[in-house]
Structures are given as structure tokens and as C-alpha cells.
Amino acid sequence: MIVENENVTDQEVLSRLRWAARRGMLELDLILSPYIEFAYLAAPQAEKEAFHALLKCEDQDLFNWFIKSKPADDAHQMMVDKILLVKKQIAQQQANNTSLPSQELTMILDRNNKFDQSVLMQEISKHWLCDEQMIVEKLAKQAALTDKERLSVQDIASGLVANVRETRLSKSGLDAFMTKYDLSSDEGIVLMCLAEALLRIPDKHTADKLIKDKLTSANWHEHVGDSEYLFVNAATWCLMLTGKILKPGQYQNKFKGVLKGFLDKRSRPVVRRAVMHAMKVLGQQYVMGETIDKALKRAQEKEAMGFTYSYDMLGEAATTKADAEYYYNEYRQAIDAIGFAATKNSVRTNPGISVKLSALHPRYEVAQADRVHTEMYPKLLKLVELAQRYNIGLNIDAEETERLELSLELVSRLAHETSLQGFEGIGIVVQAYQKRASFVLDYLIDLAERTGHRFMIRLVKGAYWDSEIKHAQVEGLEGYPVFTQKCYTDVSYQACIKKLFANGKHIYPQFATHNAYTTALVMQLAGDYRDYEFQCLHGMGDALYDHVVGKDNFNIPCRIYAPVGTYKHLLPYLVRRLLENGANSSFVHRIVDEQTPIESLVEDPVEKAKRLGFKAHPQIALPVNMFGEERMNSKSYNLNDTRTLEKLALQMSQFDRDDYVAKPLIKGVDTSKLTAENIFNPANNQVFGKVYHADKAMAEKAMEVAHNAFDAWSLVEAEKRADALDKCADLLEENMPKFMAIAVREAGKTLANAVNEIREAVDFCRYYAAQARAEFAAPKTLPGPTGELNQISLHGRGAIVCISPWNFPLAIFLGEVTAALAAGNTVVAKPAEQTPIIAYEAIKLLHQAGIPEDVLQFVPGTGEEVGSTLTQDPRVAGVIFTGSTEVAKIIQQTLSAKKGAIVPFVAETGGQNVMVVDSSSLPEQVVRDVISSAFDSAGQRCSALRVLYLQEDIADNVITMLKGAMDELKVHDPAFIETDVGPVIDQEAQANLKAHINNMRQSAKLVHEMSEDKALEKGNYIYPVVFEIDSIHALKREVFGPVLHIVRFKATELDKVAKDINSTGYGLTFGVHSRIQETVNFFKKHIRVGNIYVNRNIVGAVVGVQPFGGQGLSGTGPKAGGPFYLHRLAVERTISIDTTASGGNASLMSLEQ
């Protein structure tokens, strides 16, 4: 950010500096604010000029300059001294238990030490989403083999495959099982569902429903007896509920009898026990033991053969502080147990442990980096120091790509700990499917060299590929963090192998693979070098390494990655492994499939990549092209990239002002004599800008102008209208930092929500532009008799009034306006009274994009004066409204009473939105989705969750987890990246919510509420709160804020639940969490709502993907962002032409005989 004018006002410096000082992580203003607010204005000019110099710093240089750089002159030195003095004063205040919390202060002052600004870290960041072809071409050169090397690798690999196939009968029971039940079959899907859900269900009723739901939907009898593998048939019969192996003649009749018997309630306990046993048999193949002691005992057989182990304490990521503490203690106990069993002198020969960082902290994410460093890092350090004491290795597992740089920060801190100097057991997992894997190795190699360590690096392919692809698409990222072609991951792995072997002094390589080609490649490239190991997953591809480990084979050590935990905790892990290895493309699957030619299993991936031209997968378009030729996907910011945050903060700082103005934009109307009213920032109730409200006469004039402009506008081609909307979308993306800054301060949006707000507005522009081209550009020819041409076409209605809400002040505002314009109408737009500024700026963009000023009028004002005037006007051709049900009814009555034509009224109103959760659901997923559905945007979404129905068998458990997850939320100023919940819109909304909460305290059971922060008293904050009520009928109207109500229900009461929900009359959004398709189908059939969500949250509908709108008291339809929306805003015209009027029927007569 540059200060162009040296005579910049003090106020500008203050506002810009507040943003600049936040340097992306948006925290440093807590330190600077005492100085900025109280000292700056009284400072001498030289000191002020030093602050001006601060504003000239860009990107990461800003932060380093702030704390550490050598002052360039006396003025600079004066400022730095002043800042250090302020820090000291605040530290003294903290020592006296006043002012700033010590944890925050520590993190603010210490953040520079944890944020790596090195060139190598910047290379990692730069290649996060880089061009796939570019990086693959580069990696292919690094991975290239000589012809001699390639032939040698293929010869070794072919021998391994042949040996595995020869011995698979005794060694690969599970491989045979996954060959039989691959994920392309119904039976494979059934296995997934049963294994994922059954063992955690506490009640018999739901367990029986799941078993029936899954087993009766698959064709198990087709597989009985057609495999020579004992394990396959045993598991088949367990899964078919017999519990024993039968003779071939009994198969068919027995299977029919089992299913018939299942329908008999008397046989269900036997059936249930058999299936439970089957799931445990399946689980044993993947899990080493339910306790670490059992796992260590079971490991002795393989250890005697030359294998060693790395143990992983299974479990989901921590959702609560209690979860994190539990997993931490599990890791500590496991390290003690492994340590006692470790008898070798080296970490490389002793067993080790793998640690998942997301299990150690419920908020292991970039936005909460400071908490991660203060709360989680000390625990991680203690675990590593404990491993050091026992001389065993500790590997930090790789997780989602968005956590990578944060994990490297933690590794860097470990490497610099004096207590760990000389310890060679710090392990890091690197995922080859990431485009930046090679750069991660560069960073770790350099870090090891600088700190005197020798890291253990486990090189893996990666286990989150599908979720990474989806995440990039949903978030609108500029590219994918992973390769879209599988062979490119193999190329990356091959290049990384070479890099690891080239740096053996600082790295102990650990190659995790089940691929015979990769195994052979490693041994070929290693030559006589032996200081490395292979790794494999317990229960998968064992036969491969039985031909590698031991003196009778290649004598290369292999470490088995061994999951440890109860079956309840193993389920998510088990399913991920099944998904990864049951798929037909998996090497584990294909190595035992004799239908797969050996030649295809041992092909050099570099050669395959060359044949593909190094291009991305043709069926996986970049996120921006996700919607094909119809339209572009909206762009976004990667808020998990700290450098992106820095740049975004500096860009947004240019718009951190309090002099914004919104005023009527009506062609030919003078607004200079209007009186201004203040617009307040809901986070602190400080003035953000001013609005000049239109009066009744101006509203009437706006209608007149729009009405008169319609004739000319209706003749403008649909293509030209669409072009203007596409141009507006482009302008929105170009001005994203500006609109984000306004959304944060005017509407109280968090940074993530501000990004999504602009993206949704962009999507509306492009979607309706595409609809205009498809539906309005040309008439549609209809079938009819020969000799006639019959066509139907769509046209605008006239002047449409658009009245929008404050909760999506840009997205819904532009959604309404652009839909009306796309359909060929003129528009008079009235924004919400609380948020006129962002709407005003949007109208200016539409005018800039080519929408004529007389076609689009902007009239901010009150509903009582402006709103009623517009809806009563006889010239109005239609009204689009988003807001409360009560106001919608008033508008409906007004329209019915007005003179003139009957006009369409499109209303999207409130909802009593419900989520139903049965006992087959995954509690961690439920809680995550409830938190986002109920509390994101401070509960101020039309679709937000208001009532949570919990099956009574799991209610206590889910509620306990929900309470813990709520305590991890951050309620704060939305300008801070770590904020989860911002303010409600104004003091009136705050007062209404407080009144409801007080009423609930008297009439309902308080489940949990977050504690208040006195530092936020000036803002309009409502802290998330949960009550338990007896019935949804206790709620008389929608509660528009972060207040959740819980109702318990019995497993047998689904009919009653559906009737109670429907009886409210609302019908906007509904969610169900269940693994039972019968239950999902029941609600799909019986719940009368506009949007149903299954096993996910119920907010965040995407334009053109999940068209949004309700029924009953929740709206009129059609759905916004859907294919029928523009039709409601148009008139239809049919034309019928007799094509034979001027002669014979030429087309008929010319037909060939």
C-alpha cells in the first residue's frame, strides 16, 4: 500500500494503519491501538512521517519491518522505540492482571518468530495451486530414468508382481476380498455403509434398520461360492447373516431363508449379532489391536521376520478440548508402552508412533494459528521429548493441504528447540500428490541442515485426493493443490525419491507404497545404499513386502503403519482405507487381479505422462471452469494462505474509511438537499458512513423513469443485457477487496463470509446472464401440423420493484436486480435500511457495466415511506422481496388492492429450519454441521438452523460434544481472521434476541451458552446459546440469530417428527443426518420444504447448484438461482404463422418418396 500524498490527513493515516498493522493475521492492532489512538495525533511531524513510511511497506516486509528491521533514520528509530515502550507498558498491565490477556499478548509479540518468511517457504506457497502442466513437465525432467534404469526397474517389479500373485492364496485374504467387493459394485457400497456406521449405533431399532437397509439392497448371493479364498466366503456368509460357511448346495436356499427370517422380528437379535461380528472380522484386518499393548503383542510375529512398526492411535480429529486432551493422553500412554518395548539402539530400528495434529487441538487451522502455537505446540513438544527419551521416532502425519504450512511452522519450532538437538526421531509425512511436494522437501532439507537434524521423511502418495478436488471447486480456488492425473502423482513421487537419496546426510527416507513398480524403483535408485526403509499399511498388500524384507529377499527393512484403537474409533479410518484400496484403480486391487496385465503395472509414469502431454485430466476442469461453457465460476481468495491474507489486508486497508455515502440514483432528480443519516458498524456502533434517504416524491419519480424507460429497454437484445451482467461480475471480482471491506464494517460479515457474499453476487450475475441467453435470445419452435410455424418467446414485464434484506446486502440485492434486468425489465431497487452503502456501490458498478441509468433506479429509504410508495404504484409490473413473512403479507395485500394489472409477487421469507439426526449418524460430523448451520453469520441466514431434533439414544453424547465445540468458537470483531461469530446487525435485533433468550430461560432448559466478552460491549453481539424444548410448537416465530433449540425424539417417532415440522407452516430448509437410506427417503417424501440437505450442513446454497427458496410461510417461489426464476419475471408470447399462405407447402412437397 502506498501513500501517494504526503499531505495525507491524520484520519487517513489512522484508518489505513489499523488495517496495515494487522498484516494479514489481523492481530497487531491490539498492540498498536493504544499508541495510534492516543499518541499519534499529538506526535511531532517527524514521527508522523515515520508512520507514513510504514504505510509504504508491502506484503510480508511490513511485519518484519515493524518489529525487527534496523531503523533507517532517527524518525524511524523514534517510532520503533515508541512501539516497544507500548509493548512494555501492556506487558506490565498484564502482569497486574489488567487489560490484554497474556496469551493474546504473547502470541502477538511472538508471531514473527513462528511465521517463516524464507524464500523456500515462499516457493511452497507459490506452488500451492500452480499450473499443472508446468509443474509436471518440471518434475518429469527431475524424475527421468535412463533406458537401462527403466528396464531394470520393470524387471524387478514384474518379478514382484508375479511372486505376489503366486502366493496371494495364503498371504492376501483381504486383497482377494477387495477384489471381489470393489467399490464399483453395490456390495462394495454396502460394505462402506455398514463398516462406517453399524458399530457406533447404541439402539437395536436403528441398528436393525441399517442392516436391513443395506443388506437387502445388495446382491450377495451372486458372490457365494465363486471364490477359492476362505476369507472371502467366510466374510460373505457373515455379511449374509449366517455366521458360518455352508456347502454349495445350501447357498441359494439358505440366502433366501436368511432374508425372509430378517423380516421376522424374532430373528433380528441373531441377525444383528452375526453382522456385528462380521464388521469386527473386517476391522481386524485393518486394525492392529484395540489397545497398544495388544498391538505390540500382535506385532511380534512380523518383527521376527524383520519388520518394524509405526503405531497410530486411531480417531477422528478433535472436536472439543476434551477430545484433544483424550487423544494427547492416548499418545502419551502409547509412547510409554512403545518405549518400554523398544530394545534397539536406533530410532530407525525401534518401533515408532505417528501423531495426527488435528487430534491434539480442535482448531488446528490457519485462522487459529496463534491458538495452535500457544495451546497445541507445548503438547506436541512434550510428546516429541518423550519419544526422544525412549529413542523412538515420532512422525507427524500429513493432513489436508490447507494445514501444510502451519504444520511446517510447528516442525520448524521443534527443529530449533535446544532440548531436541541431536534427536534423529523427528518425522514428517510428505504427500507426493501435492504439487508442492518437491518444494516441501527442499524446505525440510534446508531446515535439517541449518539446525543439525536428520529428519525422518515418510513419502506417501496421499489419502485425501477426492476431498481436495471438491474443496478447491467449492471454494473457487484458482487451481488444484493436487494433481488431477494419478500418474502425475507417481511422477512426483519418483522425483522426490531422487531428491531424498541425494540428501541422505540430513534425511532418513521412508517410502510408503504398495506399488511394486515404486518399490523396485526405490531399490534401483538406492543401489548399494541401505540407510532407508519401506512402509506399508497393516492389512494391505502384505504379500508384496514378504518378498522384499529378510535376508532371503532384498533385505530392505519395512515399517508397518499399524492403526490402534477401538472399533468405534477406527470406523472413519477404516472407510478411508476401503475407499482408497477398494477402488478398481488401486494398485492393491490390481496386483492380485490376474485380468490386469503385468506390463500395465510396471510402466514408467514419466513415459505415461509424456503420452498425456503433461496436461490436466480432461474431465476435471479448473474450478473457474467448473460450470463448463455456460458460465465461469466465481473467483475467491485462499484464506488459508497467510501471504494471500497479507495482500488482501493491505488491499482492504485502502477502503477502511468512515466517510462512505449512499444516496438515491434517480435520473433527473437532485439529491443535494436531502438530510443524511448515519450508518453504524455493528461491531462497535461507530459511524461507518451516511445515507440520504429518498422520500415519497422521489420514489414516485423513480417509478416514472423506470416505466418510461421500459419500451426502449425491452427492445435491447438478450445477448446485450447478458453482456452487461457478465461485465458487472468481472467488475465485482476486480473490486473484491473494496466490497469485502464494506461488507465487514457495514453488515458485520466475517472475512470468510465477506468473500462468499461477493462470490454469490458474481454467480448471480453470470447465472442470470446465461439464463437470459438460453431463454430470451430466440423464440422456441413448438411442434404442430405441417405448413405452420408455431413459436413461443419470453419478454420483460415492465418496471420491477426489488426490495432486499440486510443479511445478504450484496448477494441477494444483486440477485434480485440482475434477474429482473436479465428478463428484460427495468428496475427500481430499494436496499435494506441498515446496509445501503454496499448496495449503492453495486448499482454504480451495474451502470459502469452498461446498464442505462434510466433502466436501473436506486431508492434507499424506509419501508414505511419508500417501500409502500413503490408497491402501491399502479405502474409496478412486479415485486421481488426478501425479508420477513409479516412484511411479505403486507406487500401481498398492497398489490392485490392497487389499481392496474395483476402482477407477480416473488417472496423469499423466513423459516423454522430443522435438522433431524438419528443414531446412525457420525456425531463429529453432526456437531460440525450444526455449528456452521446454527451459528455461522451469527445465525442471520434465512437458511440457518433453528431446531435440532436428536434421537434420544445419542442426544446426551451429541449435546456434550456440541457444548465443547461451542466453547471453541471465537466471538469477536469480524475484521479479525480468527473470528467465527460476529455481531448481529443492529441494536434492535440484539434487543429482540435478548428478549427471546430471557423468555427461554424461564420456559425451556438452558443447555449451554458462551461466556460474554466485556471488551465487546460496544458492539451488537449475541453469544451462541442452546436451549432444549419439548416441542417445536414452543417457538411461535423465527428467531433470527445464534440461538439453537433442541428437541429429543424416539427412534420410532419419525412420523410424528415429520408432522410436527410440517405443522409450523414454514418450509425453507431441512436437513437429515442418517446412514439409513430408508430414513432419508422417508423425509424426502414427507417433509414439505424448498431445500433438503442430507449428511451435511443446511446453509450456503450455491447459485445454479442448489437453487434456493421455500414454500408455505417461507415464500412463493420460484427459487433464486434456479432455472425457473426468470420465467416469473417475464410474459410469454406465442406466434403462429401459416407458411403456405403465399403458396403451396414447399417443405412437404419436397420430401423424397
Short mmCIF file of N, CA and C in Angstrom, two decimals, residues 610-728:
data_model
loop_
_atom_site.label_atom_id
_atom_site.label_comp_id
_atom_site.label_asym_id
_atom_site.label_seq_id
_atom_site.Cartn_x
_atom_site.Cartn_y
_atom_site.Cartn_z
N LYS A 610 4.22 -38.30 -20.48
CA LYS A 610 4.57 -37.73 -21.80
C LYS A 610 3.45 -38.00 -22.80
N ARG A 611 2.89 -39.21 -22.77
CA ARG A 611 1.80 -39.53 -23.71
C ARG A 611 0.58 -38.64 -23.46
N LEU A 612 0.39 -38.25 -22.21
CA LEU A 612 -0.74 -37.40 -21.88
C LEU A 612 -0.44 -35.92 -22.15
N GLY A 613 0.78 -35.65 -22.61
CA GLY A 613 1.14 -34.27 -22.89
C GLY A 613 1.28 -33.42 -21.64
N PHE A 614 1.43 -34.06 -20.49
CA PHE A 614 1.56 -33.38 -19.19
C PHE A 614 0.32 -32.53 -18.86
N LYS A 615 -0.77 -32.79 -19.55
CA LYS A 615 -1.96 -31.96 -19.37
C LYS A 615 -2.83 -32.50 -18.23
N ALA A 616 -3.62 -31.60 -17.66
CA ALA A 616 -4.53 -31.97 -16.58
C ALA A 616 -5.60 -32.92 -17.11
N HIS A 617 -6.26 -33.59 -16.19
CA HIS A 617 -7.31 -34.53 -16.58
C HIS A 617 -8.41 -33.79 -17.33
N PRO A 618 -8.78 -34.26 -18.51
CA PRO A 618 -9.76 -33.54 -19.32
C PRO A 618 -11.15 -33.47 -18.69
N GLN A 619 -11.45 -34.38 -17.75
CA GLN A 619 -12.77 -34.38 -17.13
C GLN A 619 -12.78 -33.67 -15.78
N ILE A 620 -11.64 -33.10 -15.40
CA ILE A 620 -11.58 -32.33 -14.15
C ILE A 620 -11.17 -30.91 -14.51
N ALA A 621 -12.14 -30.10 -14.82
CA ALA A 621 -11.87 -28.72 -15.22
C ALA A 621 -11.38 -27.92 -14.02
N LEU A 622 -10.65 -26.85 -14.29
CA LEU A 622 -10.25 -25.95 -13.22
C LEU A 622 -11.50 -25.43 -12.52
N PRO A 623 -11.39 -25.10 -11.22
CA PRO A 623 -12.57 -24.61 -10.51
C PRO A 623 -13.31 -23.48 -11.22
N VAL A 624 -12.56 -22.59 -11.84
CA VAL A 624 -13.20 -21.45 -12.52
C VAL A 624 -14.03 -21.91 -13.71
N ASN A 625 -13.69 -23.09 -14.26
CA ASN A 625 -14.41 -23.62 -15.43
C ASN A 625 -15.35 -24.76 -15.06
N MET A 626 -15.70 -24.84 -13.78
CA MET A 626 -16.48 -25.97 -13.28
C MET A 626 -17.86 -26.08 -13.96
N PHE A 627 -18.41 -24.95 -14.39
CA PHE A 627 -19.75 -24.95 -14.99
C PHE A 627 -19.71 -25.00 -16.51
N GLY A 628 -18.56 -25.35 -17.05
CA GLY A 628 -18.45 -25.56 -18.48
C GLY A 628 -18.62 -24.29 -19.28
N GLU A 629 -19.21 -24.43 -20.46
CA GLU A 629 -19.35 -23.28 -21.35
C GLU A 629 -20.45 -22.33 -20.92
N GLU A 630 -21.33 -22.77 -20.02
CA GLU A 630 -22.46 -21.92 -19.63
C GLU A 630 -21.99 -20.63 -18.96
N ARG A 631 -21.04 -20.76 -18.01
CA ARG A 631 -20.59 -19.58 -17.26
C ARG A 631 -19.32 -19.92 -16.49
N MET A 632 -18.63 -18.88 -16.08
CA MET A 632 -17.45 -19.05 -15.22
C MET A 632 -17.89 -19.16 -13.77
N ASN A 633 -17.15 -19.94 -13.01
CA ASN A 633 -17.34 -19.98 -11.57
C ASN A 633 -16.71 -18.73 -10.97
N SER A 634 -17.26 -18.26 -9.87
CA SER A 634 -16.71 -17.07 -9.22
C SER A 634 -15.35 -17.37 -8.61
N LYS A 635 -14.49 -16.37 -8.66
CA LYS A 635 -13.15 -16.50 -8.09
C LYS A 635 -13.19 -16.23 -6.60
N SER A 636 -12.09 -16.57 -5.93
CA SER A 636 -12.07 -16.46 -4.48
C SER A 636 -10.67 -16.11 -4.01
N TYR A 637 -10.54 -15.96 -2.72
CA TYR A 637 -9.24 -15.83 -2.07
C TYR A 637 -8.98 -17.07 -1.22
N ASN A 638 -7.78 -17.55 -1.26
CA ASN A 638 -7.39 -18.68 -0.43
C ASN A 638 -7.02 -18.15 0.96
N LEU A 639 -8.00 -18.13 1.85
CA LEU A 639 -7.80 -17.54 3.17
C LEU A 639 -6.97 -18.42 4.09
N ASN A 640 -6.56 -19.58 3.61
CA ASN A 640 -5.64 -20.42 4.39
C ASN A 640 -4.18 -20.16 4.04
N ASP A 641 -3.97 -19.25 3.08
CA ASP A 641 -2.62 -18.87 2.68
C ASP A 641 -2.29 -17.54 3.34
N THR A 642 -1.34 -17.56 4.26
CA THR A 642 -1.02 -16.37 5.03
C THR A 642 -0.59 -15.22 4.14
N ARG A 643 0.13 -15.53 3.07
CA ARG A 643 0.57 -14.46 2.18
C ARG A 643 -0.59 -13.83 1.43
N THR A 644 -1.56 -14.65 1.08
CA THR A 644 -2.78 -14.10 0.48
C THR A 644 -3.49 -13.19 1.46
N LEU A 645 -3.53 -13.59 2.72
CA LEU A 645 -4.17 -12.76 3.74
C LEU A 645 -3.46 -11.42 3.88
N GLU A 646 -2.15 -11.45 3.84
CA GLU A 646 -1.39 -10.20 3.96
C GLU A 646 -1.75 -9.24 2.84
N LYS A 647 -1.71 -9.74 1.63
CA LYS A 647 -2.01 -8.89 0.49
C LYS A 647 -3.45 -8.39 0.53
N LEU A 648 -4.36 -9.28 0.91
CA LEU A 648 -5.76 -8.90 0.98
C LEU A 648 -5.98 -7.82 2.03
N ALA A 649 -5.32 -7.96 3.19
CA ALA A 649 -5.48 -6.96 4.25
C ALA A 649 -4.99 -5.59 3.78
N LEU A 650 -3.88 -5.58 3.07
CA LEU A 650 -3.36 -4.31 2.58
C LEU A 650 -4.26 -3.70 1.52
N GLN A 651 -4.84 -4.55 0.67
CA GLN A 651 -5.78 -4.05 -0.33
C GLN A 651 -7.04 -3.52 0.33
N MET A 652 -7.54 -4.25 1.32
CA MET A 652 -8.75 -3.80 2.01
C MET A 652 -8.51 -2.52 2.80
N SER A 653 -7.28 -2.32 3.25
CA SER A 653 -6.98 -1.13 4.05
C SER A 653 -7.23 0.16 3.30
N GLN A 654 -7.15 0.11 1.99
CA GLN A 654 -7.40 1.31 1.20
C GLN A 654 -8.85 1.76 1.29
N PHE A 655 -9.72 0.86 1.74
CA PHE A 655 -11.15 1.18 1.80
C PHE A 655 -11.65 1.22 3.24
N ASP A 656 -10.71 1.33 4.18
CA ASP A 656 -11.08 1.39 5.59
C ASP A 656 -11.33 2.85 5.96
N ARG A 657 -12.50 3.33 5.58
CA ARG A 657 -12.86 4.73 5.80
C ARG A 657 -14.19 4.80 6.56
N ASP A 658 -14.51 5.99 7.02
CA ASP A 658 -15.82 6.18 7.64
C ASP A 658 -16.59 7.32 6.98
N ASP A 659 -16.26 7.57 5.72
CA ASP A 659 -16.92 8.66 5.00
C ASP A 659 -17.71 8.16 3.79
N TYR A 660 -18.13 6.89 3.84
CA TYR A 660 -18.93 6.35 2.74
C TYR A 660 -20.30 7.03 2.70
N VAL A 661 -20.83 7.12 1.50
CA VAL A 661 -22.12 7.78 1.31
C VAL A 661 -22.97 6.92 0.39
N ALA A 662 -24.25 6.83 0.71
CA ALA A 662 -25.23 6.22 -0.19
C ALA A 662 -26.37 7.23 -0.38
N LYS A 663 -26.78 7.41 -1.61
CA LYS A 663 -27.85 8.36 -1.89
C LYS A 663 -28.66 7.86 -3.08
N PRO A 664 -29.84 8.40 -3.28
CA PRO A 664 -30.67 7.95 -4.40
C PRO A 664 -29.98 8.18 -5.74
N LEU A 665 -30.16 7.22 -6.63
CA LEU A 665 -29.69 7.36 -8.01
C LEU A 665 -30.92 7.28 -8.91
N ILE A 666 -31.50 8.43 -9.15
CA ILE A 666 -32.72 8.54 -9.96
C ILE A 666 -32.45 9.56 -11.05
N LYS A 667 -32.57 9.15 -12.27
CA LYS A 667 -32.23 10.03 -13.38
C LYS A 667 -33.09 11.29 -13.33
N GLY A 668 -32.40 12.46 -13.34
CA GLY A 668 -33.09 13.74 -13.36
C GLY A 668 -33.50 14.27 -12.01
N VAL A 669 -33.09 13.60 -10.90
CA VAL A 669 -33.50 14.03 -9.56
C VAL A 669 -32.32 14.60 -8.80
N ASP A 670 -32.51 15.78 -8.21
CA ASP A 670 -31.49 16.43 -7.40
C ASP A 670 -31.58 15.92 -5.97
N THR A 671 -30.49 15.37 -5.46
CA THR A 671 -30.50 14.82 -4.10
C THR A 671 -29.68 15.67 -3.12
N SER A 672 -29.25 16.85 -3.55
CA SER A 672 -28.32 17.65 -2.74
C SER A 672 -28.95 18.20 -1.47
N LYS A 673 -30.28 18.31 -1.40
CA LYS A 673 -30.94 18.90 -0.24
C LYS A 673 -31.43 17.87 0.76
N LEU A 674 -31.14 16.62 0.52
CA LEU A 674 -31.58 15.58 1.45
C LEU A 674 -30.75 15.62 2.73
N THR A 675 -31.34 15.14 3.81
CA THR A 675 -30.66 15.10 5.10
C THR A 675 -30.02 13.73 5.30
N ALA A 676 -28.78 13.74 5.78
CA ALA A 676 -28.04 12.48 5.96
C ALA A 676 -28.38 11.81 7.28
N GLU A 677 -28.35 10.48 7.27
CA GLU A 677 -28.46 9.68 8.49
C GLU A 677 -27.24 8.77 8.58
N ASN A 678 -26.82 8.49 9.78
CA ASN A 678 -25.62 7.69 9.99
C ASN A 678 -25.88 6.20 9.76
N ILE A 679 -24.86 5.54 9.23
CA ILE A 679 -24.83 4.08 9.14
C ILE A 679 -23.75 3.60 10.10
N PHE A 680 -24.10 2.62 10.93
CA PHE A 680 -23.20 2.21 12.01
C PHE A 680 -22.58 0.84 11.74
N ASN A 681 -21.33 0.71 12.17
CA ASN A 681 -20.65 -0.58 12.17
C ASN A 681 -21.20 -1.41 13.32
N PRO A 682 -21.84 -2.55 13.05
CA PRO A 682 -22.45 -3.32 14.15
C PRO A 682 -21.44 -3.89 15.13
N ALA A 683 -20.16 -3.93 14.76
CA ALA A 683 -19.15 -4.48 15.66
C ALA A 683 -18.82 -3.55 16.81
N ASN A 684 -19.03 -2.24 16.60
CA ASN A 684 -18.67 -1.28 17.66
C ASN A 684 -19.61 -0.07 17.72
N ASN A 685 -20.58 -0.03 16.81
CA ASN A 685 -21.54 1.07 16.72
C ASN A 685 -20.89 2.42 16.45
N GLN A 686 -19.73 2.38 15.83
CA GLN A 686 -19.12 3.61 15.34
C GLN A 686 -19.69 3.93 13.96
N VAL A 687 -19.69 5.22 13.62
CA VAL A 687 -20.24 5.65 12.33
C VAL A 687 -19.36 5.12 11.21
N PHE A 688 -19.98 4.46 10.26
CA PHE A 688 -19.27 3.91 9.11
C PHE A 688 -19.46 4.78 7.87
N GLY A 689 -20.62 5.41 7.77
CA GLY A 689 -20.92 6.24 6.61
C GLY A 689 -22.27 6.89 6.80
N LYS A 690 -22.76 7.47 5.71
CA LYS A 690 -24.04 8.17 5.78
C LYS A 690 -24.92 7.75 4.60
N VAL A 691 -26.23 7.85 4.84
CA VAL A 691 -27.19 7.56 3.78
C VAL A 691 -28.16 8.73 3.68
N TYR A 692 -28.51 9.08 2.45
CA TYR A 692 -29.52 10.10 2.19
C TYR A 692 -30.76 9.39 1.67
N HIS A 693 -31.78 9.33 2.51
CA HIS A 693 -32.99 8.59 2.16
C HIS A 693 -33.83 9.34 1.15
N ALA A 694 -34.38 8.61 0.20
CA ALA A 694 -35.36 9.17 -0.72
C ALA A 694 -36.69 9.38 0.02
N ASP A 695 -37.49 10.29 -0.50
CA ASP A 695 -38.83 10.49 0.06
C ASP A 695 -39.88 9.93 -0.90
N LYS A 696 -41.13 10.14 -0.57
CA LYS A 696 -42.22 9.59 -1.36
C LYS A 696 -42.19 10.13 -2.80
N ALA A 697 -41.93 11.42 -2.95
CA ALA A 697 -41.93 12.02 -4.29
C ALA A 697 -40.81 11.43 -5.15
N MET A 698 -39.66 11.17 -4.53
CA MET A 698 -38.55 10.58 -5.28
C MET A 698 -38.87 9.14 -5.69
N ALA A 699 -39.53 8.42 -4.79
CA ALA A 699 -39.92 7.05 -5.13
C ALA A 699 -40.87 7.05 -6.32
N GLU A 700 -41.82 7.96 -6.31
CA GLU A 700 -42.76 8.06 -7.44
C GLU A 700 -42.03 8.43 -8.72
N LYS A 701 -41.06 9.35 -8.60
CA LYS A 701 -40.28 9.74 -9.78
C LYS A 701 -39.48 8.56 -10.32
N ALA A 702 -38.92 7.78 -9.43
CA ALA A 702 -38.15 6.61 -9.86
C ALA A 702 -39.02 5.66 -10.65
N MET A 703 -40.26 5.44 -10.17
CA MET A 703 -41.18 4.57 -10.91
C MET A 703 -41.51 5.15 -12.28
N GLU A 704 -41.66 6.43 -12.31
CA GLU A 704 -41.98 7.07 -13.60
C GLU A 704 -40.83 6.89 -14.59
N VAL A 705 -39.61 7.13 -14.13
CA VAL A 705 -38.45 6.99 -15.01
C VAL A 705 -38.32 5.55 -15.50
N ALA A 706 -38.44 4.59 -14.57
CA ALA A 706 -38.30 3.18 -14.93
C ALA A 706 -39.41 2.76 -15.90
N HIS A 707 -40.63 3.23 -15.64
CA HIS A 707 -41.75 2.89 -16.51
C HIS A 707 -41.53 3.43 -17.92
N ASN A 708 -41.07 4.65 -18.02
CA ASN A 708 -40.85 5.27 -19.33
C ASN A 708 -39.69 4.64 -20.08
N ALA A 709 -38.72 4.10 -19.34
CA ALA A 709 -37.54 3.52 -19.98
C ALA A 709 -37.80 2.11 -20.50
N PHE A 710 -38.91 1.51 -20.09
CA PHE A 710 -39.13 0.09 -20.41
C PHE A 710 -39.24 -0.17 -21.91
N ASP A 711 -39.95 0.66 -22.63
CA ASP A 711 -40.16 0.39 -24.06
C ASP A 711 -38.84 0.22 -24.81
N ALA A 712 -37.91 1.14 -24.57
CA ALA A 712 -36.63 1.05 -25.26
C ALA A 712 -35.81 -0.13 -24.76
N TRP A 713 -35.83 -0.35 -23.45
CA TRP A 713 -35.04 -1.45 -22.86
C TRP A 713 -35.57 -2.81 -23.32
N SER A 714 -36.88 -2.92 -23.51
CA SER A 714 -37.46 -4.20 -23.91
C SER A 714 -37.02 -4.62 -25.30
N LEU A 715 -36.54 -3.66 -26.07
CA LEU A 715 -36.08 -3.97 -27.42
C LEU A 715 -34.59 -4.32 -27.47
N VAL A 716 -33.89 -4.12 -26.34
CA VAL A 716 -32.47 -4.47 -26.29
C VAL A 716 -32.33 -5.98 -26.30
N GLU A 717 -31.47 -6.49 -27.16
CA GLU A 717 -31.31 -7.94 -27.29
C GLU A 717 -30.84 -8.58 -25.98
N ALA A 718 -31.30 -9.80 -25.75
CA ALA A 718 -30.93 -10.52 -24.54
C ALA A 718 -29.42 -10.68 -24.42
N GLU A 719 -28.75 -10.88 -25.54
CA GLU A 719 -27.30 -11.04 -25.53
C GLU A 719 -26.61 -9.80 -24.97
N LYS A 720 -27.13 -8.62 -25.33
CA LYS A 720 -26.52 -7.38 -24.85
C LYS A 720 -26.79 -7.20 -23.36
N ARG A 721 -27.98 -7.54 -22.92
CA ARG A 721 -28.28 -7.47 -21.48
C ARG A 721 -27.36 -8.41 -20.71
N ALA A 722 -27.19 -9.60 -21.25
CA ALA A 722 -26.33 -10.59 -20.59
C ALA A 722 -24.88 -10.12 -20.54
N ASP A 723 -24.42 -9.50 -21.60
CA ASP A 723 -23.04 -8.99 -21.62
C ASP A 723 -22.82 -7.98 -20.50
N ALA A 724 -23.82 -7.14 -20.26
CA ALA A 724 -23.69 -6.14 -19.19
C ALA A 724 -23.59 -6.81 -17.83
N LEU A 725 -24.37 -7.86 -17.64
CA LEU A 725 -24.31 -8.57 -16.35
C LEU A 725 -22.98 -9.29 -16.18
N ASP A 726 -22.46 -9.89 -17.25
CA ASP A 726 -21.14 -10.52 -17.17
C ASP A 726 -20.07 -9.49 -16.85
N LYS A 727 -20.20 -8.31 -17.44
CA LYS A 727 -19.25 -7.23 -17.17
C LYS A 727 -19.31 -6.82 -15.71
N CYS A 728 -20.52 -6.75 -15.17
CA CYS A 728 -20.67 -6.41 -13.75
C CYS A 728 -19.99 -7.46 -12.87
#
